[in-house]
Coordinates of C-alpha atoms in Angstrom, one line a residue:
X25 CA -88.4 66.4 263.1
X26 CA -86.6 64.8 260.2
X27 CA -89.6 65.3 257.9
X28 CA -89.8 68.9 258.9
X29 CA -86.1 69.4 258.1
X30 CA -86.5 67.9 254.7
X31 CA -89.4 70.2 253.9
X32 CA -87.5 73.3 254.9
X33 CA -84.6 72.7 252.5
X34 CA -86.3 73.2 249.2
X35 CA -84.5 72.5 245.9
X36 CA -80.8 71.5 246.0
X37 CA -78.2 71.7 243.3
X38 CA -75.1 69.4 242.9
X39 CA -71.8 70.4 241.4
X40 CA -69.0 68.2 240.1
X41 CA -65.7 70.1 240.6
X42 CA -63.1 68.1 238.7
X43 CA -59.7 69.7 239.3
X44 CA -56.1 68.8 238.5
X45 CA -55.3 67.3 241.9
X46 CA -58.7 66.2 243.1
X47 CA -62.4 65.6 242.3
X48 CA -65.2 66.8 244.5
X49 CA -69.0 66.6 244.5
X50 CA -70.8 69.3 246.5
X51 CA -74.4 69.9 247.2
X52 CA -75.8 73.4 247.8
X53 CA -79.2 74.9 248.9
X54 CA -80.3 76.9 245.9
X55 CA -82.1 79.5 248.0
X56 CA -79.2 80.3 250.5
X57 CA -76.1 79.0 248.6
X58 CA -75.2 77.1 251.8
X59 CA -73.0 74.1 251.3
X60 CA -74.8 71.0 252.7
X61 CA -72.3 68.2 252.1
X62 CA -69.5 67.1 249.9
X63 CA -66.9 64.4 249.2
X64 CA -63.4 64.6 247.8
X65 CA -61.0 62.1 246.2
X66 CA -57.4 62.9 245.2
X67 CA -56.4 62.2 241.6
X68 CA -53.1 60.6 240.6
X69 CA -50.8 62.4 238.2
X70 CA -48.4 60.5 236.1
X71 CA -45.1 61.8 234.8
X72 CA -44.0 59.3 232.2
X73 CA -41.1 61.5 231.1
X74 CA -39.6 64.8 232.1
X75 CA -42.1 67.6 231.4
X76 CA -45.0 65.1 230.6
X77 CA -48.1 65.1 232.8
X78 CA -50.9 62.6 232.3
X79 CA -54.0 61.3 234.1
X80 CA -56.2 58.3 233.5
X81 CA -59.6 59.5 232.1
X82 CA -61.3 56.4 233.6
X83 CA -59.9 57.1 237.1
X84 CA -61.2 60.7 236.7
X85 CA -64.7 59.4 235.7
X86 CA -64.6 56.8 238.5
X87 CA -63.7 59.5 241.0
X88 CA -66.8 61.5 239.9
X89 CA -69.1 58.5 240.5
X90 CA -67.5 57.8 243.9
X91 CA -67.8 61.4 245.0
X92 CA -71.5 61.5 243.9
X93 CA -72.4 58.3 245.7
X94 CA -70.5 59.2 248.9
X95 CA -72.0 62.7 249.1
X96 CA -75.5 61.2 248.6
X97 CA -74.8 58.8 251.5
X98 CA -73.7 61.7 253.7
X99 CA -76.9 63.6 252.8
X100 CA -78.9 60.5 253.8
X101 CA -77.2 60.5 257.2
X102 CA -78.3 64.2 257.6
X103 CA -81.8 63.2 256.7
X104 CA -81.8 65.2 253.5
X105 CA -83.7 63.6 250.7
X106 CA -81.6 63.4 247.6
X107 CA -84.6 63.6 245.4
X108 CA -84.4 67.3 246.2
X109 CA -81.4 67.6 243.9
X110 CA -82.8 69.2 240.8
X111 CA -79.8 69.8 238.7
X112 CA -76.0 69.1 238.4
X113 CA -73.3 71.5 237.2
X114 CA -69.9 70.5 236.0
X115 CA -66.7 72.5 236.5
X116 CA -63.4 71.1 235.3
X117 CA -59.6 71.6 234.9
X118 CA -59.4 73.3 231.5
X119 CA -57.3 72.5 228.4
X120 CA -56.6 68.9 229.6
X121 CA -57.2 66.8 226.5
X122 CA -59.0 63.4 226.1
X123 CA -59.6 61.4 222.9
X124 CA -61.9 58.4 223.2
X125 CA -63.7 55.8 221.1
X126 CA -67.4 56.6 220.7
X127 CA -68.3 52.9 220.1
X128 CA -66.7 51.4 223.2
X129 CA -66.4 54.5 225.4
X130 CA -62.8 53.7 226.1
X131 CA -60.1 56.4 226.2
X132 CA -57.6 55.9 223.4
X133 CA -54.7 57.4 225.4
X134 CA -54.3 59.0 228.9
X135 CA -55.5 62.6 229.3
X136 CA -52.8 65.0 228.5
X137 CA -52.9 67.5 231.3
X138 CA -52.8 71.3 230.7
X139 CA -49.4 71.5 232.5
X140 CA -47.8 69.0 230.0
X141 CA -44.8 70.3 228.0
X142 CA -44.3 67.5 225.4
X143 CA -45.8 69.8 222.6
X144 CA -42.9 72.3 222.8
X145 CA -41.5 71.2 219.4
X146 CA -45.0 71.2 217.9
X147 CA -45.5 74.8 219.1
X148 CA -42.1 75.8 217.7
X149 CA -42.9 74.3 214.3
X150 CA -46.4 75.9 214.1
X151 CA -45.2 79.3 215.2
X152 CA -42.9 79.5 212.2
X153 CA -46.1 79.3 210.0
X154 CA -47.8 82.3 211.6
X155 CA -47.1 85.5 209.7
X156 CA -45.5 88.1 211.9
X157 CA -47.8 90.9 210.9
X158 CA -51.0 88.8 211.3
X159 CA -51.2 86.6 214.3
X160 CA -54.6 85.2 213.3
X161 CA -54.4 82.6 216.1
X162 CA -54.2 85.3 218.8
X163 CA -56.7 87.6 217.2
X164 CA -59.3 84.8 216.8
X165 CA -58.7 83.0 220.1
X166 CA -57.3 85.5 222.5
X167 CA -54.5 83.1 223.3
X168 CA -50.8 82.9 222.5
X169 CA -49.5 79.8 220.8
X170 CA -48.4 77.8 223.8
X171 CA -48.1 74.2 225.1
X172 CA -50.9 75.1 227.5
X173 CA -53.9 74.9 225.2
X174 CA -55.7 71.8 223.8
X175 CA -55.1 72.2 220.0
X176 CA -51.4 71.4 220.2
X177 CA -52.0 68.5 222.6
X178 CA -54.6 67.0 220.2
X179 CA -52.1 67.6 217.3
X180 CA -49.5 65.6 219.3
X181 CA -51.9 62.7 219.9
X182 CA -52.8 62.6 216.2
X183 CA -49.1 62.6 215.2
X184 CA -47.8 60.1 217.8
X185 CA -50.5 57.7 218.9
X186 CA -51.5 55.1 216.3
X187 CA -54.7 54.2 218.2
X188 CA -55.9 57.8 217.9
X189 CA -55.0 58.1 214.2
X190 CA -56.8 54.8 213.4
X191 CA -59.9 55.8 215.3
X192 CA -60.1 59.2 213.5
X193 CA -59.7 57.4 210.1
X194 CA -62.5 55.0 211.1
X195 CA -64.7 57.8 212.4
X196 CA -64.7 56.4 215.9
X197 CA -62.8 59.2 217.7
X198 CA -64.2 61.9 219.9
X199 CA -62.1 64.7 221.3
X200 CA -63.0 66.7 224.4
X201 CA -61.7 68.6 227.4
X202 CA -62.6 67.0 230.8
X203 CA -66.1 68.5 230.8
X204 CA -66.9 66.9 227.5
X205 CA -65.6 63.5 228.6
X206 CA -67.6 63.6 231.8
X207 CA -70.9 64.9 230.3
X208 CA -70.7 62.3 227.5
X209 CA -70.0 59.5 230.0
X210 CA -72.6 60.6 232.6
X211 CA -75.3 61.0 230.0
X212 CA -74.9 57.5 228.6
X213 CA -71.5 57.2 227.0
X214 CA -71.5 54.8 224.1
X215 CA -75.3 54.5 224.6
X216 CA -76.4 57.9 223.5
X217 CA -74.0 60.1 225.5
X218 CA -74.1 63.8 224.7
X219 CA -70.9 65.1 223.1
X220 CA -70.8 68.8 224.0
X221 CA -68.8 71.5 225.7
X222 CA -69.5 75.1 226.7
X223 CA -68.2 78.3 225.4
X224 CA -65.7 78.8 228.3
X225 CA -64.0 75.5 227.8
X226 CA -64.1 75.8 224.0
X227 CA -62.3 79.1 224.3
X228 CA -59.3 77.3 225.8
X229 CA -58.8 74.9 222.9
X230 CA -57.2 77.4 220.4
X231 CA -59.7 76.1 217.8
X232 CA -62.6 78.4 218.8
X233 CA -63.3 81.8 217.5
X234 CA -64.2 83.9 220.6
X235 CA -66.0 86.6 218.5
X236 CA -68.3 84.3 216.4
X237 CA -68.5 81.7 219.2
X238 CA -68.0 78.8 216.8
X239 CA -65.2 76.3 215.9
X240 CA -63.1 78.1 213.4
X241 CA -62.4 76.4 210.0
X242 CA -59.2 78.3 209.4
X243 CA -57.8 77.4 212.9
X244 CA -58.7 73.7 212.4
X245 CA -57.0 73.7 209.1
X246 CA -53.9 75.4 210.6
X247 CA -53.6 72.8 213.3
X248 CA -54.8 70.1 210.9
X249 CA -57.6 69.0 213.3
X250 CA -60.6 67.2 211.7
X251 CA -63.7 69.1 212.8
X252 CA -65.8 65.9 213.0
X253 CA -64.1 65.0 216.3
X254 CA -65.0 68.3 218.1
X255 CA -67.9 68.5 220.5
X256 CA -71.0 70.7 220.0
X257 CA -70.6 74.1 221.7
X258 CA -73.4 75.2 224.0
X259 CA -73.9 78.0 226.5
X260 CA -72.7 77.5 230.1
X261 CA -76.3 77.2 231.5
X262 CA -78.8 74.9 229.7
X263 CA -79.9 71.3 230.0
X264 CA -77.3 69.1 228.1
X265 CA -78.7 65.7 229.1
X266 CA -79.8 63.6 232.0
X267 CA -77.7 61.4 234.4
X268 CA -78.0 57.8 233.2
X269 CA -76.7 55.9 236.2
X270 CA -76.1 56.0 240.0
X271 CA -78.0 57.6 242.8
X272 CA -78.9 60.7 240.8
X273 CA -80.2 58.9 237.7
X274 CA -82.6 61.2 235.7
X275 CA -81.3 64.5 237.2
X276 CA -80.4 67.0 234.4
X277 CA -76.8 68.1 233.9
X278 CA -77.5 71.8 233.2
X279 CA -74.4 73.8 234.0
X280 CA -70.9 73.7 232.5
X281 CA -68.0 76.1 233.1
X282 CA -64.2 75.8 233.0
X283 CA -63.0 76.0 236.7
X284 CA -61.8 79.6 236.5
X285 CA -65.0 80.9 234.9
X286 CA -67.0 79.0 237.5
X287 CA -65.0 80.7 240.3
X288 CA -65.7 84.1 238.6
X289 CA -69.5 83.3 238.7
X290 CA -69.3 81.8 242.2
X291 CA -67.5 85.0 243.4
X292 CA -70.5 87.0 241.9
X293 CA -68.1 89.0 239.7
X294 CA -70.8 89.9 237.2
X295 CA -69.8 93.6 236.8
X296 CA -67.2 94.9 234.4
X297 CA -63.9 95.4 236.3
X298 CA -64.6 92.8 239.1
X299 CA -61.8 90.3 239.5
X300 CA -61.0 87.1 241.5
X301 CA -57.9 85.0 242.0
X302 CA -58.2 81.3 242.5
X303 CA -55.4 79.4 244.3
X304 CA -55.5 75.8 243.1
X305 CA -52.8 73.6 241.4
X306 CA -52.1 76.8 239.4
X307 CA -53.2 80.4 240.2
X308 CA -55.7 82.2 237.9
X309 CA -56.7 85.8 238.1
X310 CA -59.7 86.7 236.0
X311 CA -61.1 90.2 235.5
X312 CA -64.6 90.6 234.0
X313 CA -64.4 92.9 231.0
X314 CA -68.1 92.8 230.2
X315 CA -69.4 92.2 226.7
X316 CA -66.2 93.4 225.0
X317 CA -63.1 91.5 224.2
X318 CA -60.1 93.3 225.7
X319 CA -56.8 92.3 224.2
X320 CA -53.8 92.5 226.5
X321 CA -50.6 94.3 225.8
X322 CA -48.9 92.7 228.9
X323 CA -49.1 89.0 228.5
X324 CA -52.6 88.2 229.7
X325 CA -55.1 86.0 227.9
X326 CA -58.5 87.1 226.5
X327 CA -61.0 84.4 227.3
X328 CA -64.8 83.8 227.5
X329 CA -66.0 84.4 231.0
X330 CA -69.5 82.9 230.7
X331 CA -72.7 82.8 228.7
X332 CA -75.4 82.0 231.2
X333 CA -78.2 80.8 228.9
X334 CA -78.7 80.1 225.2
X335 CA -80.2 83.5 224.6
X336 CA -78.1 85.4 227.0
X337 CA -75.1 87.6 226.0
X338 CA -71.5 86.4 226.2
X339 CA -69.2 88.0 228.7
X340 CA -65.4 88.1 228.4
X341 CA -62.5 88.2 230.8
X342 CA -58.8 89.0 230.9
X343 CA -56.9 86.2 232.5
X344 CA -53.5 85.9 234.1
X345 CA -52.4 82.3 234.4
X346 CA -49.8 80.9 236.7
X347 CA -48.9 77.3 236.1
X348 CA -47.6 76.3 239.6
X349 CA -49.2 77.4 242.9
X350 CA -50.7 74.6 245.0
X351 CA -48.6 72.2 242.9
X352 CA -45.4 73.6 244.6
X353 CA -46.8 72.5 248.0
X354 CA -47.6 69.0 246.5
X355 CA -44.1 68.9 245.2
X356 CA -42.6 69.7 248.6
X357 CA -44.8 66.9 250.0
X358 CA -44.4 64.2 247.3
X359 CA -40.9 64.9 245.8
X360 CA -38.9 66.4 248.6
X361 CA -40.8 64.9 251.6
X362 CA -40.3 67.9 253.8
X363 CA -44.0 68.0 254.7
X364 CA -46.4 65.0 255.2
X365 CA -49.6 66.9 254.4
X366 CA -50.3 70.2 252.5
X367 CA -51.5 71.8 255.7
X368 CA -48.1 71.4 257.4
X369 CA -46.5 74.1 255.2
X370 CA -48.2 76.8 257.3
X371 CA -46.6 75.5 260.5
X372 CA -43.1 75.4 258.9
X373 CA -43.5 78.9 257.4
X374 CA -44.8 80.3 260.7
X375 CA -41.7 79.0 262.6
X376 CA -39.4 81.3 260.7
X377 CA -41.7 84.1 259.6
X378 CA -39.3 84.9 256.7
X379 CA -37.6 83.2 253.8
X380 CA -34.3 84.8 255.0
X381 CA -33.3 85.9 251.5
X382 CA -34.2 82.6 249.9
X383 CA -36.3 82.9 246.6
X384 CA -38.2 80.0 244.9
X385 CA -39.3 80.3 241.3
X386 CA -41.4 77.2 240.6
X387 CA -41.2 77.3 236.8
X388 CA -41.7 73.5 236.6
X389 CA -43.7 73.9 233.3
X390 CA -41.9 77.0 232.1
X391 CA -43.4 80.4 233.0
X392 CA -47.0 81.3 231.9
X393 CA -48.3 84.9 232.3
X394 CA -46.9 87.5 231.9
X395 CA -43.8 85.9 230.4
X396 CA -44.9 82.9 228.3
X397 CA -41.4 81.6 228.5
X398 CA -41.3 77.8 227.9
X399 CA -37.5 77.7 228.4
X400 CA -37.7 78.5 232.1
X401 CA -37.3 75.9 234.8
X402 CA -37.7 76.0 238.6
X403 CA -34.9 77.4 240.7
X404 CA -34.3 78.0 244.4
X405 CA -31.7 80.7 245.0
X406 CA -30.2 82.9 247.7
X407 CA -29.3 79.8 249.7
X408 CA -26.8 80.0 252.6
X409 CA -25.7 77.5 255.3
X410 CA -28.3 79.1 257.5
X411 CA -31.2 78.1 255.1
X412 CA -33.4 75.3 256.3
X413 CA -36.6 73.6 255.2
X414 CA -38.7 76.2 257.0
X415 CA -37.2 79.0 254.9
X416 CA -37.8 77.0 251.7
X417 CA -41.4 76.4 252.8
X418 CA -41.8 80.2 253.4
X419 CA -40.2 81.0 250.0
X420 CA -42.6 78.6 248.3
X421 CA -45.6 80.5 249.7
X422 CA -44.0 83.8 248.8
X423 CA -43.5 82.5 245.2
X424 CA -47.3 82.1 244.9
X425 CA -47.8 85.7 246.1
X426 CA -45.1 87.2 243.9
X427 CA -46.5 85.4 240.8
X428 CA -49.9 86.9 241.6
X429 CA -48.4 90.3 242.0
X430 CA -46.9 90.1 238.5
X431 CA -50.2 89.3 237.0
X432 CA -52.0 92.0 239.0
X433 CA -49.5 94.6 237.7
X434 CA -50.2 93.4 234.2
X435 CA -54.0 93.5 234.8
X436 CA -53.8 97.0 236.2
X437 CA -51.8 98.2 233.2
X438 CA -54.3 96.6 230.7
X439 CA -57.4 97.8 232.5
X440 CA -56.2 101.2 233.5
X441 CA -58.1 101.0 236.8
X442 CA -56.0 99.5 239.6
X443 CA -57.9 96.9 241.7
X444 CA -58.7 98.3 245.2
X445 CA -58.8 94.8 246.7
X446 CA -58.4 91.2 245.6
X447 CA -61.2 88.6 245.9
X448 CA -59.7 85.2 246.5
X449 CA -60.8 81.6 246.6
X450 CA -59.5 78.0 246.3
X451 CA -58.1 75.4 248.6
X452 CA -54.9 77.4 249.5
X453 CA -56.8 80.3 250.9
X454 CA -57.3 78.4 254.1
X455 CA -53.6 79.1 254.7
X456 CA -53.7 82.3 256.8
X457 CA -50.0 83.0 256.4
X458 CA -50.3 82.8 252.6
X459 CA -53.3 85.3 252.7
X460 CA -51.4 87.8 254.9
X461 CA -48.3 87.5 252.7
X462 CA -50.5 88.1 249.7
X463 CA -51.9 91.3 251.1
X464 CA -48.4 92.5 252.1
X465 CA -46.9 91.8 248.7
X466 CA -49.8 93.3 246.7
X467 CA -50.2 96.1 249.2
X468 CA -53.9 96.0 248.9
X469 CA -56.5 94.1 251.1
X470 CA -57.2 90.5 250.3
X471 CA -60.8 89.5 250.7
X472 CA -61.9 85.9 251.1
X473 CA -65.4 84.4 251.3
X474 CA -66.2 82.3 254.4
X475 CA -67.1 79.4 252.0
X476 CA -64.0 79.0 249.7
X477 CA -65.6 76.4 247.4
X478 CA -66.6 79.2 244.9
X479 CA -65.7 77.1 241.8
X480 CA -68.3 74.5 242.7
X481 CA -70.8 77.2 243.7
X482 CA -70.4 78.8 240.3
X483 CA -71.2 75.6 238.5
X484 CA -74.2 75.0 240.8
X485 CA -75.5 78.5 240.1
X486 CA -75.2 78.0 236.3
X487 CA -77.0 74.6 236.6
X488 CA -79.8 75.8 238.9
X489 CA -80.5 78.9 236.8
X490 CA -80.8 76.9 233.5
X491 CA -84.0 77.2 231.5
X492 CA -86.2 74.2 232.4
X493 CA -84.6 74.0 235.9
X494 CA -85.1 77.5 237.3
X495 CA -84.4 76.9 241.0
X496 CA -81.6 79.5 241.3
X497 CA -82.1 83.2 240.7
X498 CA -79.1 85.1 239.3
X499 CA -80.8 88.5 239.9
X500 CA -78.5 90.7 242.0
X501 CA -81.2 91.3 244.7
X502 CA -81.7 87.5 245.1
X503 CA -78.0 86.5 245.4
X504 CA -77.3 85.8 249.1
X505 CA -74.8 88.0 250.8
X506 CA -71.6 86.2 251.6
X507 CA -69.6 86.8 254.8
X508 CA -66.0 87.8 254.0
X509 CA -62.7 87.7 255.8
X510 CA -60.3 90.6 255.1
X511 CA -56.5 90.6 255.3
X512 CA -54.9 94.1 255.4
X513 CA -51.3 94.8 254.4
X514 CA -49.1 94.9 257.4
X515 CA -45.6 95.7 256.1
X516 CA -44.5 99.0 254.7
X517 CA -44.7 99.5 250.9
X518 CA -40.9 100.0 250.6
X519 CA -40.1 96.6 252.1
X520 CA -42.7 95.0 249.9
X521 CA -41.1 96.6 246.8
X522 CA -37.6 95.4 247.7
X523 CA -38.8 91.8 248.1
X524 CA -40.7 92.0 244.8
X525 CA -37.7 93.4 242.8
X526 CA -35.4 90.7 244.2
X527 CA -38.0 88.1 243.1
X528 CA -37.9 89.5 239.6
X529 CA -34.1 89.1 239.6
X530 CA -34.6 85.4 240.5
X531 CA -37.2 85.0 237.7
X532 CA -34.6 86.2 235.2
X533 CA -32.2 83.6 236.4
X534 CA -34.8 80.8 235.7
X535 CA -35.3 81.8 232.1
X536 CA -33.5 80.3 229.1
X537 CA -32.6 77.2 231.0
X538 CA -33.8 74.7 228.4
X539 CA -32.2 75.2 225.0
X540 CA -33.1 73.4 221.8
X541 CA -30.2 71.0 222.2
X542 CA -31.3 69.8 225.6
X543 CA -34.8 69.4 224.5
X544 CA -33.5 67.2 221.6
X545 CA -31.7 65.0 224.1
X546 CA -34.9 64.7 226.1
X547 CA -36.6 63.3 223.0
X548 CA -34.1 60.4 222.8
X549 CA -35.7 57.1 223.2
X550 CA -35.7 55.2 226.4
X551 CA -33.7 52.4 224.8
X552 CA -30.9 54.7 223.8
X553 CA -30.8 55.9 227.4
X554 CA -30.7 52.3 228.7
X555 CA -27.8 51.6 226.4
X556 CA -26.0 54.5 228.0
X557 CA -25.7 56.4 224.8
X558 CA -27.9 59.2 226.0
X559 CA -26.1 62.5 225.8
X560 CA -25.3 63.9 229.2
X561 CA -28.2 66.2 230.1
X562 CA -27.5 69.8 230.9
X563 CA -24.3 70.1 228.9
X564 CA -25.0 73.1 226.5

């Protein structure tokens, strides 16, 4: 019986999904897209100072190995032969910046996470050098100058970390986003590891020209980044190298997509005008704009959606990025302690069924799209003596939905064709109250696939379809139909509008919180603070 079961399965594809809050390894059947097994490990985030967010690159790498080994053990228990795994795809948190030593394989500093705000003064200094009439950074990259992207993080490391400066001088330093760090390490590291990235991740660095699909000399000069530290840019679907260790040694790594692009592929949004929203640590709405770059007039980013093969065309997307979505739930759990597990928030919210006039703007890292307002900070307003933790929990869920609404409005204005429904995925979509709220606030149906792991699925599809692997067909007629769950709006449009306009009032109250003076005081050294000379924070 076991032997027969093995025979039936045919080729399998694995996917590493390295996110901001966890790492997963998942294995799919390449013919049916069915998820066979997976393992997940939560990742620590470090906050060394206010506004700083770091992770340990070695812990991230270790978590990938652990997830692969544990998933292979689980497959063994299911009598599934792991030699059927024909390829591995990588999907990753984007913009997070790592610099490591190519001779020792050691990171030269912690990974600076996309949410990190330490580069605010770097951004302010650089923006003074961009001519008002010619924003060449935006026209080449599709991105606004912001703390979010990798170039300013790398600039900060070069300016502030002696080990990084020294390694660059001695030609030992390699830079990469998490995909590059993982692929280099998994394909041998200091012993012949492949230093590469794909077009989707490269398009988030602010050093990559999204029209010519190459690192841009003028941008590198503007940010004063030595081009020799940059990885080679490849398509999102080709063999980069082979696994050099562990249970899957010898298996090709042949797919690479930034997590949001991977979800777009996993949701099968291959047509111009198709869009998906992923609810992870942040919230990211991407709309496929086909082979043309569409520049936003309303605060969205223009980004590379995918390029599924060396000789295949590049597709672009408009993206609305929200910094804090799932992270607000983690904050309620870890910082406030009002829930013990992320799943509990649904119970609290259900108890009250309303935020009772309480509004939560989780601008912990400033506001991203459509505002790009780094001066904002999180606020909870509309509190009364009646407000309790259930109302705050409900307001946190509503905040995720309101932020999505703001982006959807911007997307509709840029594209001219309003979306008739919203395709959703990501861990938070298991929360039925959140999904219903989202449908109510958008006033269009929300459609969720029965298998929410679309980010990993997208990376697996890219890996399995790569030339030289060829176990996954991306032809429309071969893509397996996915069962969907629909959430229809249940409140009247007028009530939806009133709630939304009150939210916008709350957002305005969160803006302009951090002024230059207070950010100066944040930069004071720890010793000054210890000596009690630190200026009192918050006095403007």
